[in-house]
XYZ file of C-alpha atoms in Angstrom:
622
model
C 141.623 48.991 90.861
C 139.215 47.270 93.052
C 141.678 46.146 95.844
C 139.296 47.155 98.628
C 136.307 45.643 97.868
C 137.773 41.978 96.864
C 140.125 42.054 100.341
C 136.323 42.391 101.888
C 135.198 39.153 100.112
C 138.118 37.163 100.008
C 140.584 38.068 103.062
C 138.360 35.711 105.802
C 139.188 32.542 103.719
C 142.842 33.215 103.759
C 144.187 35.057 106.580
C 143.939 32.030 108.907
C 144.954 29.500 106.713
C 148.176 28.197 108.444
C 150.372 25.285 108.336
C 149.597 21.547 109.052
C 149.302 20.910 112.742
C 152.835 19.253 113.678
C 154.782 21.099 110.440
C 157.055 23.435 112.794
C 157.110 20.536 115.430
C 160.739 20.989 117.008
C 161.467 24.747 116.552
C 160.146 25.350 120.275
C 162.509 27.366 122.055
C 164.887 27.267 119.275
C 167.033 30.807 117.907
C 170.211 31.911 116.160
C 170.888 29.746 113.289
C 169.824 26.857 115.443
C 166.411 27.897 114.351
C 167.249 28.559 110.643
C 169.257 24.794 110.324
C 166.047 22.698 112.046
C 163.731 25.259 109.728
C 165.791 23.867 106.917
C 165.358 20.350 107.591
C 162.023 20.912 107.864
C 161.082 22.437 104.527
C 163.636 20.756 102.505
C 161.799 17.308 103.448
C 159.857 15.455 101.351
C 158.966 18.532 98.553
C 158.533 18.379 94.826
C 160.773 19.636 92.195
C 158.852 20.146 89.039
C 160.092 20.732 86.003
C 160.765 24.683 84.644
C 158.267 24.025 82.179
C 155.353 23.261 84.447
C 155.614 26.876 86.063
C 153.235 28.788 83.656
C 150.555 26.271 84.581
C 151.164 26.621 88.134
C 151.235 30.352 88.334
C 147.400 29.857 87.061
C 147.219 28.643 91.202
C 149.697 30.728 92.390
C 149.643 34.032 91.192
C 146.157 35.116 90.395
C 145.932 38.600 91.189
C 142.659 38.979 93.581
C 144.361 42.034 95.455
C 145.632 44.654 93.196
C 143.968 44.962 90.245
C 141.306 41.885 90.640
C 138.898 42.155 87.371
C 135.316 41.541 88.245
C 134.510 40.727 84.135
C 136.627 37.591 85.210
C 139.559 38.573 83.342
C 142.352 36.483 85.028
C 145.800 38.833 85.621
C 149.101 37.650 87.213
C 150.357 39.875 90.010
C 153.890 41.067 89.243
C 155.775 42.165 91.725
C 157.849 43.969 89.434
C 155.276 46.485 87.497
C 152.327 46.272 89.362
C 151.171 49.820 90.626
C 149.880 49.644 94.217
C 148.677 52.967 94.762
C 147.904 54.185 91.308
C 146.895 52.596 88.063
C 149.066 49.233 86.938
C 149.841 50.303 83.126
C 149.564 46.812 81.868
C 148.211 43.171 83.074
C 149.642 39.793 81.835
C 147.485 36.197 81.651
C 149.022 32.961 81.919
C 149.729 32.738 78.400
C 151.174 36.033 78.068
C 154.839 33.844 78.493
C 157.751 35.432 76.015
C 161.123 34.905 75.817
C 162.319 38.450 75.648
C 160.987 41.804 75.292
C 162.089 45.402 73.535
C 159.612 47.015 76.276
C 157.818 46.865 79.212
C 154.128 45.661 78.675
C 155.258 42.777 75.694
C 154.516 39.347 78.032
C 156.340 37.958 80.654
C 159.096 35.977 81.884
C 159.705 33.546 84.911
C 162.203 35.655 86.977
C 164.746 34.532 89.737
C 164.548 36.965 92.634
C 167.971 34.890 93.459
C 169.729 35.127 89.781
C 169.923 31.818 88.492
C 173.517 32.321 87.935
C 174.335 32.081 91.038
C 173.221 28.544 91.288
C 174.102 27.667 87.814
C 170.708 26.862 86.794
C 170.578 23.894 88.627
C 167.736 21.927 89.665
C 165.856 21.949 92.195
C 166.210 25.496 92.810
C 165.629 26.427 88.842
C 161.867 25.826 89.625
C 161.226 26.752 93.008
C 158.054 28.564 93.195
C 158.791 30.364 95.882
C 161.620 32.598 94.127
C 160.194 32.030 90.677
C 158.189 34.264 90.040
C 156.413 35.948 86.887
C 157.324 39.192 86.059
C 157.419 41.703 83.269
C 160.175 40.405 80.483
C 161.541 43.703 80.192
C 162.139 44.800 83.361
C 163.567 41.039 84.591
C 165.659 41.506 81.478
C 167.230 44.762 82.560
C 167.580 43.729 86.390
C 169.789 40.500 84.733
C 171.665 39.262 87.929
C 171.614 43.066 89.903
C 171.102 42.570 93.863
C 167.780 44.310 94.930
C 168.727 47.310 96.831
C 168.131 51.114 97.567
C 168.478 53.070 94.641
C 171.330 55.962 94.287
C 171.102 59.403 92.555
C 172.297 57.545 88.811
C 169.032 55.979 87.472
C 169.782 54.140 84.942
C 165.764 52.987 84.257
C 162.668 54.294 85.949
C 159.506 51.409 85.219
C 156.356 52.290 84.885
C 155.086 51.552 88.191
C 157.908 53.465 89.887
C 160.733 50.673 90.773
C 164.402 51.642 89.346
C 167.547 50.410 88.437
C 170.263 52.318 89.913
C 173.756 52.631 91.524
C 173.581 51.087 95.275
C 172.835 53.247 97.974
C 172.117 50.976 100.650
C 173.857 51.787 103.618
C 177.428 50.127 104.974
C 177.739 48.328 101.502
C 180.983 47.989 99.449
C 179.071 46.895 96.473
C 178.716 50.153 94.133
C 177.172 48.384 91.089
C 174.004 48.418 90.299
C 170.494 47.721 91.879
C 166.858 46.516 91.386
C 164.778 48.859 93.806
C 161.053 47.682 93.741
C 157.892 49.497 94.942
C 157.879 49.156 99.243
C 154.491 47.360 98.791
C 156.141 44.371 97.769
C 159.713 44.622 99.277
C 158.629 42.518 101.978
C 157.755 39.956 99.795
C 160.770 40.121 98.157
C 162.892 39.542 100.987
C 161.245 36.894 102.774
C 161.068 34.879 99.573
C 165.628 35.652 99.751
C 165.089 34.843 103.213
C 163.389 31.288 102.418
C 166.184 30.411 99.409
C 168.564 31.338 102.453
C 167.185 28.460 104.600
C 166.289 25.890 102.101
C 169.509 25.346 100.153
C 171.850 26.054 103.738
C 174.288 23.559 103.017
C 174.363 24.561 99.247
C 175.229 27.948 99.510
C 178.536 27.955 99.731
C 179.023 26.746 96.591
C 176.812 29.211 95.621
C 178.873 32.154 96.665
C 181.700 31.315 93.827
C 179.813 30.462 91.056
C 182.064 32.574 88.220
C 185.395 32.147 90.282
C 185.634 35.749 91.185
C 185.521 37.376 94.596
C 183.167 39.022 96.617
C 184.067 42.288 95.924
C 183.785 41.761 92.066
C 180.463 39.297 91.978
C 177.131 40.579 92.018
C 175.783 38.071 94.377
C 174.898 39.050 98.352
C 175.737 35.976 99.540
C 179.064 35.671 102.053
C 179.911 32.075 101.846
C 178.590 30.689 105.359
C 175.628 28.340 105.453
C 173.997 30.270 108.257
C 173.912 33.710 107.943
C 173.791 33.208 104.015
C 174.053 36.985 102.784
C 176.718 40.280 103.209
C 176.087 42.273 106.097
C 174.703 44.950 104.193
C 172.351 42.582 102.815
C 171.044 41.097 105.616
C 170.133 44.280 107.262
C 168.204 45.619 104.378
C 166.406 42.300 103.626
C 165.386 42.874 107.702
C 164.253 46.036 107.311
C 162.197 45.518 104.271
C 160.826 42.562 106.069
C 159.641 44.589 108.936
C 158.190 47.603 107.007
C 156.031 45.337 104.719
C 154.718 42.846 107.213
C 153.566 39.902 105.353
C 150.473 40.616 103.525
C 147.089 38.711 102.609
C 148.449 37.793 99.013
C 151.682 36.137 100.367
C 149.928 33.948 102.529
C 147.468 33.196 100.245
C 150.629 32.339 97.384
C 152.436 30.133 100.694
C 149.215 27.900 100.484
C 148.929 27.864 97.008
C 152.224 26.800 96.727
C 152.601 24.410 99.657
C 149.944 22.059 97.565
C 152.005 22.122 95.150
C 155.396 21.917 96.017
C 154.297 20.334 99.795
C 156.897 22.778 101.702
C 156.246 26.281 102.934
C 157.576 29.722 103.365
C 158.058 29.845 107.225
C 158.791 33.550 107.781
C 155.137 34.038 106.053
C 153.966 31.478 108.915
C 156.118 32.977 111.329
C 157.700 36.890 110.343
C 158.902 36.729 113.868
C 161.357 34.047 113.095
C 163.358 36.508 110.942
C 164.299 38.860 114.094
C 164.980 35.594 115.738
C 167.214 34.102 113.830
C 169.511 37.019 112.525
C 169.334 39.203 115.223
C 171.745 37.915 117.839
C 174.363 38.950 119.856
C 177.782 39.106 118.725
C 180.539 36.223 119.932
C 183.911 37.425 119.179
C 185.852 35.365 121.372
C 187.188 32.517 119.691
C 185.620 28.907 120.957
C 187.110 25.569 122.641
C 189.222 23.957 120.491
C 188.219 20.544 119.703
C 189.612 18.016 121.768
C 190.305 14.053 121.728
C 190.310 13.652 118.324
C 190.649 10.371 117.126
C 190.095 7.861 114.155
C 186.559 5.960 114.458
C 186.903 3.696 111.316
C 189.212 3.514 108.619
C 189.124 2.144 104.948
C 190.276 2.105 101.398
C 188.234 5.368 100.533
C 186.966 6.874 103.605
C 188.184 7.562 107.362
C 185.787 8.419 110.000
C 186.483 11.191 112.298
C 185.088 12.012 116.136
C 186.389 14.111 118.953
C 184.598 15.305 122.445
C 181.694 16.646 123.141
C 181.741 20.461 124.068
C 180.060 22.263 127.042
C 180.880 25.737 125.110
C 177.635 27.094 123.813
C 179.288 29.406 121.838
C 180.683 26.766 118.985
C 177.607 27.020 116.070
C 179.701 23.729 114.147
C 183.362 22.535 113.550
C 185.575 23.007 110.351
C 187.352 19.872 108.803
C 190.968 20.195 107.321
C 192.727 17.518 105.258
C 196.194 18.166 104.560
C 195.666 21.695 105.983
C 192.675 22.181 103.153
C 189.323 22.926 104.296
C 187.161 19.658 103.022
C 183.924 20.285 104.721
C 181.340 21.458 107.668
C 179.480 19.979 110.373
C 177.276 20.765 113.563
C 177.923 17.154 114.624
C 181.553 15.663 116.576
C 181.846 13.564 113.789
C 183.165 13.805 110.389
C 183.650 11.125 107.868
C 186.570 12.292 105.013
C 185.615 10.276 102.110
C 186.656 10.002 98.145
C 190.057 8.939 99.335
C 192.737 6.837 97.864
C 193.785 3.485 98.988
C 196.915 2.886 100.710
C 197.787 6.720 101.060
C 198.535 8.993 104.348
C 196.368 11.940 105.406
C 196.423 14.479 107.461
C 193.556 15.812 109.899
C 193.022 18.364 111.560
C 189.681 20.222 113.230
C 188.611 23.892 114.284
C 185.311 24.639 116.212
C 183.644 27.604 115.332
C 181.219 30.427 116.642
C 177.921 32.261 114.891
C 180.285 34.848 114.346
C 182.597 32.726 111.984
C 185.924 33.103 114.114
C 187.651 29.831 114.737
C 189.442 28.319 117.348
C 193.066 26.943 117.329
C 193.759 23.525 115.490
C 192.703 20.846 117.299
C 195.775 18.362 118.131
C 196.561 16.664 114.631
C 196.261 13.064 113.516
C 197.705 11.113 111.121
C 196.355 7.815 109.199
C 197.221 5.893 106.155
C 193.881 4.266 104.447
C 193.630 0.144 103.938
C 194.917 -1.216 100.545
C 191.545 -2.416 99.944
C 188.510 -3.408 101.817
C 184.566 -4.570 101.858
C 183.067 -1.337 101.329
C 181.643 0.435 97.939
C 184.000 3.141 96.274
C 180.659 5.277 96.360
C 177.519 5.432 95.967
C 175.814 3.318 92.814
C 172.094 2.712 91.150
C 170.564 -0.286 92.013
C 167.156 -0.356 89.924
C 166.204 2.166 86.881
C 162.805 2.201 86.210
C 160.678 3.076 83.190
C 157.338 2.808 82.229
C 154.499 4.516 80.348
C 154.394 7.811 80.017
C 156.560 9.337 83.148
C 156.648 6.129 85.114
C 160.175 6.921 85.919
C 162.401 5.926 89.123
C 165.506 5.675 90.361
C 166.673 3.249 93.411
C 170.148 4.421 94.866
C 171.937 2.477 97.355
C 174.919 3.545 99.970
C 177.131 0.695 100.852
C 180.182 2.263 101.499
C 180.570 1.828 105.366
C 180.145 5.613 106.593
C 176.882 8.008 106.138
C 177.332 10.503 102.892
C 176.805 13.671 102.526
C 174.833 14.377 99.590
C 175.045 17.813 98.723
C 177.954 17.299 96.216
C 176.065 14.286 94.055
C 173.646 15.126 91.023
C 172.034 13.368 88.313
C 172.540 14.525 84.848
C 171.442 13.490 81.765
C 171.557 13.545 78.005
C 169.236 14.135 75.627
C 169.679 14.833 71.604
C 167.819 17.047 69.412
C 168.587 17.130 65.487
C 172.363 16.187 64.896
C 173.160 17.320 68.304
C 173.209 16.224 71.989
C 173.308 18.130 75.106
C 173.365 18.128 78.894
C 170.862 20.619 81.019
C 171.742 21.787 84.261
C 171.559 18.927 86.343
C 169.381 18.321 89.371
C 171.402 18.143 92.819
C 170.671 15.720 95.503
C 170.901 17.253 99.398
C 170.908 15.822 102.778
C 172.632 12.450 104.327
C 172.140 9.053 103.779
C 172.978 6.564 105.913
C 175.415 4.039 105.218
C 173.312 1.004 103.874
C 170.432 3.406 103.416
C 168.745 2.532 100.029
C 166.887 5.441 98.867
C 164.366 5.939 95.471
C 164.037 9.041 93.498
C 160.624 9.657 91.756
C 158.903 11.529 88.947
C 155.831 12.988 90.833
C 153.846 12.262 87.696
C 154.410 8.536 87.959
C 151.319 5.792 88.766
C 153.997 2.849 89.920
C 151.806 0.307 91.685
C 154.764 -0.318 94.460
C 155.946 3.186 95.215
C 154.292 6.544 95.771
C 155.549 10.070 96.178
C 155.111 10.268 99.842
C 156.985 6.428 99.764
C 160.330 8.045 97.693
C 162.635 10.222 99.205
C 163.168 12.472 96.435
C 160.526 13.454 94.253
C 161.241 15.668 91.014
C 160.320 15.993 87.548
C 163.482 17.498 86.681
C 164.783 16.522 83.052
C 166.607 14.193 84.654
C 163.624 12.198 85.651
C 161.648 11.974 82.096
C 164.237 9.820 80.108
C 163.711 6.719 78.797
C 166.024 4.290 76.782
C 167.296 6.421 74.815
C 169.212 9.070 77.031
C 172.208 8.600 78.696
C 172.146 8.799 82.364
C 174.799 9.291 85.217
C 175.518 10.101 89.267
C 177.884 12.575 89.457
C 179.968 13.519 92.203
C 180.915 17.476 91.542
C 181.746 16.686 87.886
C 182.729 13.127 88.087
C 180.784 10.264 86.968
C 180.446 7.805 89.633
C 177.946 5.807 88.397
C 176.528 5.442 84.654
C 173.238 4.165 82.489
C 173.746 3.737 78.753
C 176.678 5.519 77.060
C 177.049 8.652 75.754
C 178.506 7.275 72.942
C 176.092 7.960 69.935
C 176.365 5.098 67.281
C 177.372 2.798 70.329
C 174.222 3.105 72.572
C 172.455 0.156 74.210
C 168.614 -0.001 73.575
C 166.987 0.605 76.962
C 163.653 1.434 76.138
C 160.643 -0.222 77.230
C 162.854 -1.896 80.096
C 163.227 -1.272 83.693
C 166.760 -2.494 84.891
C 167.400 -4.228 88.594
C 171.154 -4.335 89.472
C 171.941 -7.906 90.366
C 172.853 -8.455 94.124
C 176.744 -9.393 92.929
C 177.221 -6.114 92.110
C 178.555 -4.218 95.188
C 180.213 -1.239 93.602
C 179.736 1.897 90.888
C 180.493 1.913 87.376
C 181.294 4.861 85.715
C 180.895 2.617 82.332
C 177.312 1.000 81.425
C 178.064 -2.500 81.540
C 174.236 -4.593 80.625
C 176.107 -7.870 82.341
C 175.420 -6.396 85.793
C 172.018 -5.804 85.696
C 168.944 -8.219 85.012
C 165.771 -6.507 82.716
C 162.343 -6.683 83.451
C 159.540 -5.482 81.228
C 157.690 -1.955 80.998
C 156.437 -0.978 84.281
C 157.859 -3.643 86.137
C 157.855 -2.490 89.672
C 158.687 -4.733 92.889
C 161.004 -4.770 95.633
C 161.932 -1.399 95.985
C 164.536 -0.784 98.331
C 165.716 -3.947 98.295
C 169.210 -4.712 97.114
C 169.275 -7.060 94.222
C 167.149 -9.265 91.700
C 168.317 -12.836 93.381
C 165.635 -14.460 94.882
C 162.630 -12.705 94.890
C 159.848 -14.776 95.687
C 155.884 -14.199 95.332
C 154.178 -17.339 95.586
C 155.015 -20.847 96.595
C 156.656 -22.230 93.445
C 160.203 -21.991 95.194
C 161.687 -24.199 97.867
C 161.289 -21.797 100.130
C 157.458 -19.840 100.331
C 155.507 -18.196 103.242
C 151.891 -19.068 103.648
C 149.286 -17.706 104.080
C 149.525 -14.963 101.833
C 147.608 -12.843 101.924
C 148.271 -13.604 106.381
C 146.485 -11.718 109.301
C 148.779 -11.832 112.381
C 151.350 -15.294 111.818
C 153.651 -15.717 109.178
C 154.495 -19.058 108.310
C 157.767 -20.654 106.532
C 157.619 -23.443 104.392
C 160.748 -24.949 103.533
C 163.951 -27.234 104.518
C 166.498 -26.469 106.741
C 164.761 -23.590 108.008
C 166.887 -23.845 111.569
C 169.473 -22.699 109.423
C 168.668 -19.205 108.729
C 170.870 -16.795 110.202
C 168.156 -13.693 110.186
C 165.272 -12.859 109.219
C 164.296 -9.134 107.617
C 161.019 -7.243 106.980
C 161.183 -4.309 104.693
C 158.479 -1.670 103.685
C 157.150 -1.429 100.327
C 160.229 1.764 100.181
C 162.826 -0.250 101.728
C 162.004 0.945 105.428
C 163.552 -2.149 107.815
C 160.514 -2.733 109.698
C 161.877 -6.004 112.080
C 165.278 -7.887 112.536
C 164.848 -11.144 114.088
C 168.096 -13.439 114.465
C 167.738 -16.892 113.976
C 164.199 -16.839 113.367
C 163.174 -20.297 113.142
C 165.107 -21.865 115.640
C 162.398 -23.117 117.375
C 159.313 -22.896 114.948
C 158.529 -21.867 111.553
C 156.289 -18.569 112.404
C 156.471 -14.875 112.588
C 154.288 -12.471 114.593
C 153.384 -9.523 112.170
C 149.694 -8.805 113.885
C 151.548 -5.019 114.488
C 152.225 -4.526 110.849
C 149.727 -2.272 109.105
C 148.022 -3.296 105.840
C 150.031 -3.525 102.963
C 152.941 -5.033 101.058
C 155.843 -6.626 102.752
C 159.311 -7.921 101.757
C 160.744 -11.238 103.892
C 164.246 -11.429 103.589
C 165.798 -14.745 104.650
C 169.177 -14.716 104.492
C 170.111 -14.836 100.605
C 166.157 -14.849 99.694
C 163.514 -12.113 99.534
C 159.769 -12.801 99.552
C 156.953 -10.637 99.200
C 153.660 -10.869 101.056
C 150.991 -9.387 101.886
C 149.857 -8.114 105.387
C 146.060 -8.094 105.300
């Protein structure tokens, strides 16, 4: 073991590498879960989701061990957190290519393990291949620790590893879970928990649909988790994962792994950055006294499928977010005084009522309840739909997604999945799940990372993943889900009935205002391989380039005026300049009432999109 004399070498380079000026910007003076949610929208911004299979590769970056057992022959090992011997001699080192599928003892290869079991998330992407709780680790030992809770290990030892870590009956203090637990070696049990700690704050508003995965209850589930978004795990739980966090302070080879895996993945570990944040955040005092109940609640819009909720403003600092009932049913969560119920029926009465409540989860009274029947019919979308499906070479692959049904949606209950056949059979994987809101007439584009597209880039999209959902091509069938509903649908899972796709990139025409859950070719317009323009913009009708139209602008490429060329031009209602990712850039009503020109000397290089009324044209802003 030559720990001590690499640290001297290579510590200096690491220890004050730290996060992007500006990446924490907002957390000032924040605590409680306050902290956790804004840490949340922080790190869940803008990251990649790569594929399960690209992990080996990327442990090659992200797990080198140059602090254990670093090999000055140049014999590359991966640390494991799980058999590596700290204080003694590790009985066995792995490579990258030492990846098995299963083992009949410890030292055979390894596996990519789940500190948070994979079951409780059903496999789902994007936390299947999240780096930062995927780790490798002996297959033997993740084998045997299956979907056990890391704890203290009791007087039953069921296995003792070779580097000292056991599996055991719980004896972690104030628990009512007696099963069994993975105990690792206190040189890493720091790691361990503030990796539990990070899947804690970047899937909040997943987890409690994590909590139930197998329908049973908390007493007879293996998982730590309690059901709440903000505190995230049992009691119990929390207090050891604090404790371990405190007695391992974060170490040279974690923040060395955080930057590793922040080039990779472009997000960040923040209680590596910042170990003080996890006293901060989950040490607080206790609020048993229930909050203000909600007042003024009323109906802010109503529709065929969706009713809009708001009530008053509170001055209690004790309410952490608000509970929304339908029909005296719990239907979802927020932090804001405004709710919008949606997936409703037409022409049908609800129910509504709302409960604040506090960080320690007790609720106030109902607030004063209000009835409302939804609209027969109306303007809006059903739901959410996909407006352009792109393919090109190799993993040229995009999606364009487009909300036009009247009220922001949450997203945390839509996924993509996908189909893909192999021999005589066909199959689904575990799908990838979208997250966040998006705003009503927000159009949005999910991107394979590994894509070239001439018109959109990975920092341009807002989701980018090379989940399996983002490699198909015309062959696979395609769909957005809502929980396990298909809202919207590309190709047919129909076998001996499925459209050719391939080679074709499909724009939705601009007639098309709603989902289909059936592939219908009619309602979309096909463009060759690659084909790439007007991104986040709705629709094919129209779209303009040069002047061999009625309507053109000139000159193109311009410098500071745009110019219109065309009749009637007075006419035009409003003119609309998007980004190259659908970002509205300038609204200007009745543009050319008085001239034909546009100042856009404030635009920055680049492509534009025009839209005029019914028309769209592109140009170019030198």
């Amino acid at each position: 073991m030559n720990r001590f004399l690499f640290a001297l070498v290579f510590i200096p380079t690491i220890l004050f590498s730290q996060a992007p000026d500006g990446y924490y910007a907002g957390t000032e003076l924040l605590s409680g879960y306050t902290l956790k949610s804004k840490l949340h929208d922080i790190i869940s911004k803008k990251n990649i989701t790569w594929h399960y299979g690209d992990l080996p590769s990327f442990y090659a970056q992200t797990d080198i061990d140059h602090h254990y057992d670093y090999d000055a022959s140049n014999r590359i090992y991966l640390l494991d957190l799980y058999s590596n011997n700290p204080t003694g001699t590790t009985a066995y080192h792995y490579t990258v290519d030492q990846l098995i599928s299963s083992a009949s003892g410890e030292g055979q290869g390894y596996n990519r393990e789940h500190m948070m079991p994979q079951s409780t998330f059903y496999s789902n992407y994007p936390m299947y291949s999240d780096l930062y709780f995927v780790i490798p680790t002996d297959a033997k030992i993740n084998q045997l620790r299956s979907n056990f809770p890391y704890g203290i290990a009791g007087s039953t030892l069921y296995y003792t590893f070779t580097n000292g870590s056991k599996i055991a009956n719980n004896a972690t203090p104030s628990s009512g879970y007696t099963g069994r637990v993975y105990e690792p070696v206190d040189e890493f049990k720091g790691d361990i928990a503030r990796s539990l700690l990070y899947f804690s704050v970047r899937y909040e508003g997943k987890l409690g649909s994590f909590k139930f995965y197998n329908g049973s209850s908390p007493a007879n589930d293996t998982s730590p988790l309690d059901g709440t978004e903000e505190k995230a795990f049992e009691d119990w739980y929390i207090n050891m994962l604090l404790k371990w966090s405190k007695e391992d302070p974060v170490s040279p080879r974690e923040i060395e792994r955080n930057n590793s895996v922040f080039l990779i993945q472009k997000n960040r570990n923040p209680f590596i950055d910042h170990p003080e944040w996890v006293d901060l955040i989950w040490t607080q005092t206790s609020s048993v006294t229930a909050p203000e109940t909600p007042a003024e609640l009323k109906v802010e819009k109503t529709s065929a499928y969706f009713v809009t909720l708001n009530w008053s403003t509170s001055s209690d600092q004790n309410i952490l977010g608000y509970s929304i009932y339908q029909n005296g049913v719990l239907i979802g969560k927020t932090k804001e005084n405004n709710f919008a119920a949606d997936h409703l029926n037409p022409s049908t009465a609800y129910q509504f009522t709302v409960r604040s409540y506090n960080r320690n989860y007790v609720e106030s009274m109902d607030s004063e309840l209000i009835n409302v029947t939804t609209l027969e019919n109306d303007t809006y979308a059903k739901d959410l739909f996909i407006t352009k499906y792109l393919e090109g070479t190799e993993r040229n692959n995009a999606l364009e997604i487009t909300n036009k049904t009247g009220h922001p949606v949450n997203l945390n209950k839509y996924r993509l999945s996908i189909q893909f056949y192999s021999g005589s059979n066909y199959y689904f994987p575990a799908p990838y799940e979208l997250e966040g809101i998006v705003a009503d007439n927000e159009i949005f584009v999910i991107l394979n990372p590994n894509s070239n597209f001439s018109c959109v880039t990975n920092e341009d999209a807002k989701f980018v993943s090379a989940a399996p959902q983002m490699t198909f091509n015309g062959s696979n069938y395609l769909e957005l889900r809502y929980n396990s509903t298909t809202i919207d649908a590309m190709g047919s899972r129909d076998l001996d009935n499925r459209p050719t796709l391939e080679d074709t990139s499909l724009y939705r025409l601009s007639t098309v205002n709603d989902p289909n859950s059936t592939f219908t070719l009619s309602e979309w317009t096909a463009f060759p391989v690659d084909y790439c323009e007007q991104l986040g913009v709705l629709g094919v009708k129209g779209i303009i380039s040069g002047s061999n139209s009625e309507i053109y602008v000139y000159p193109n490429p311009v410098k500071n005026m745009l110019s219109i060329k065309g009749p009637a031009l007075y006419q035009i209602k409003n003119a609309v300049i998007f980004d190259i990712s659908g970002k509205q850039i300038l609204k200007i009503a009745e543009p050319f009432k008085t001239g034909n020109s546009i100042n856009v000397e404030k635009l920055s290089p680049g492509v534009f999109f025009l839209q005029v009324d019914n028309q769209t044209l592109k140009f170019i802003k030198e």
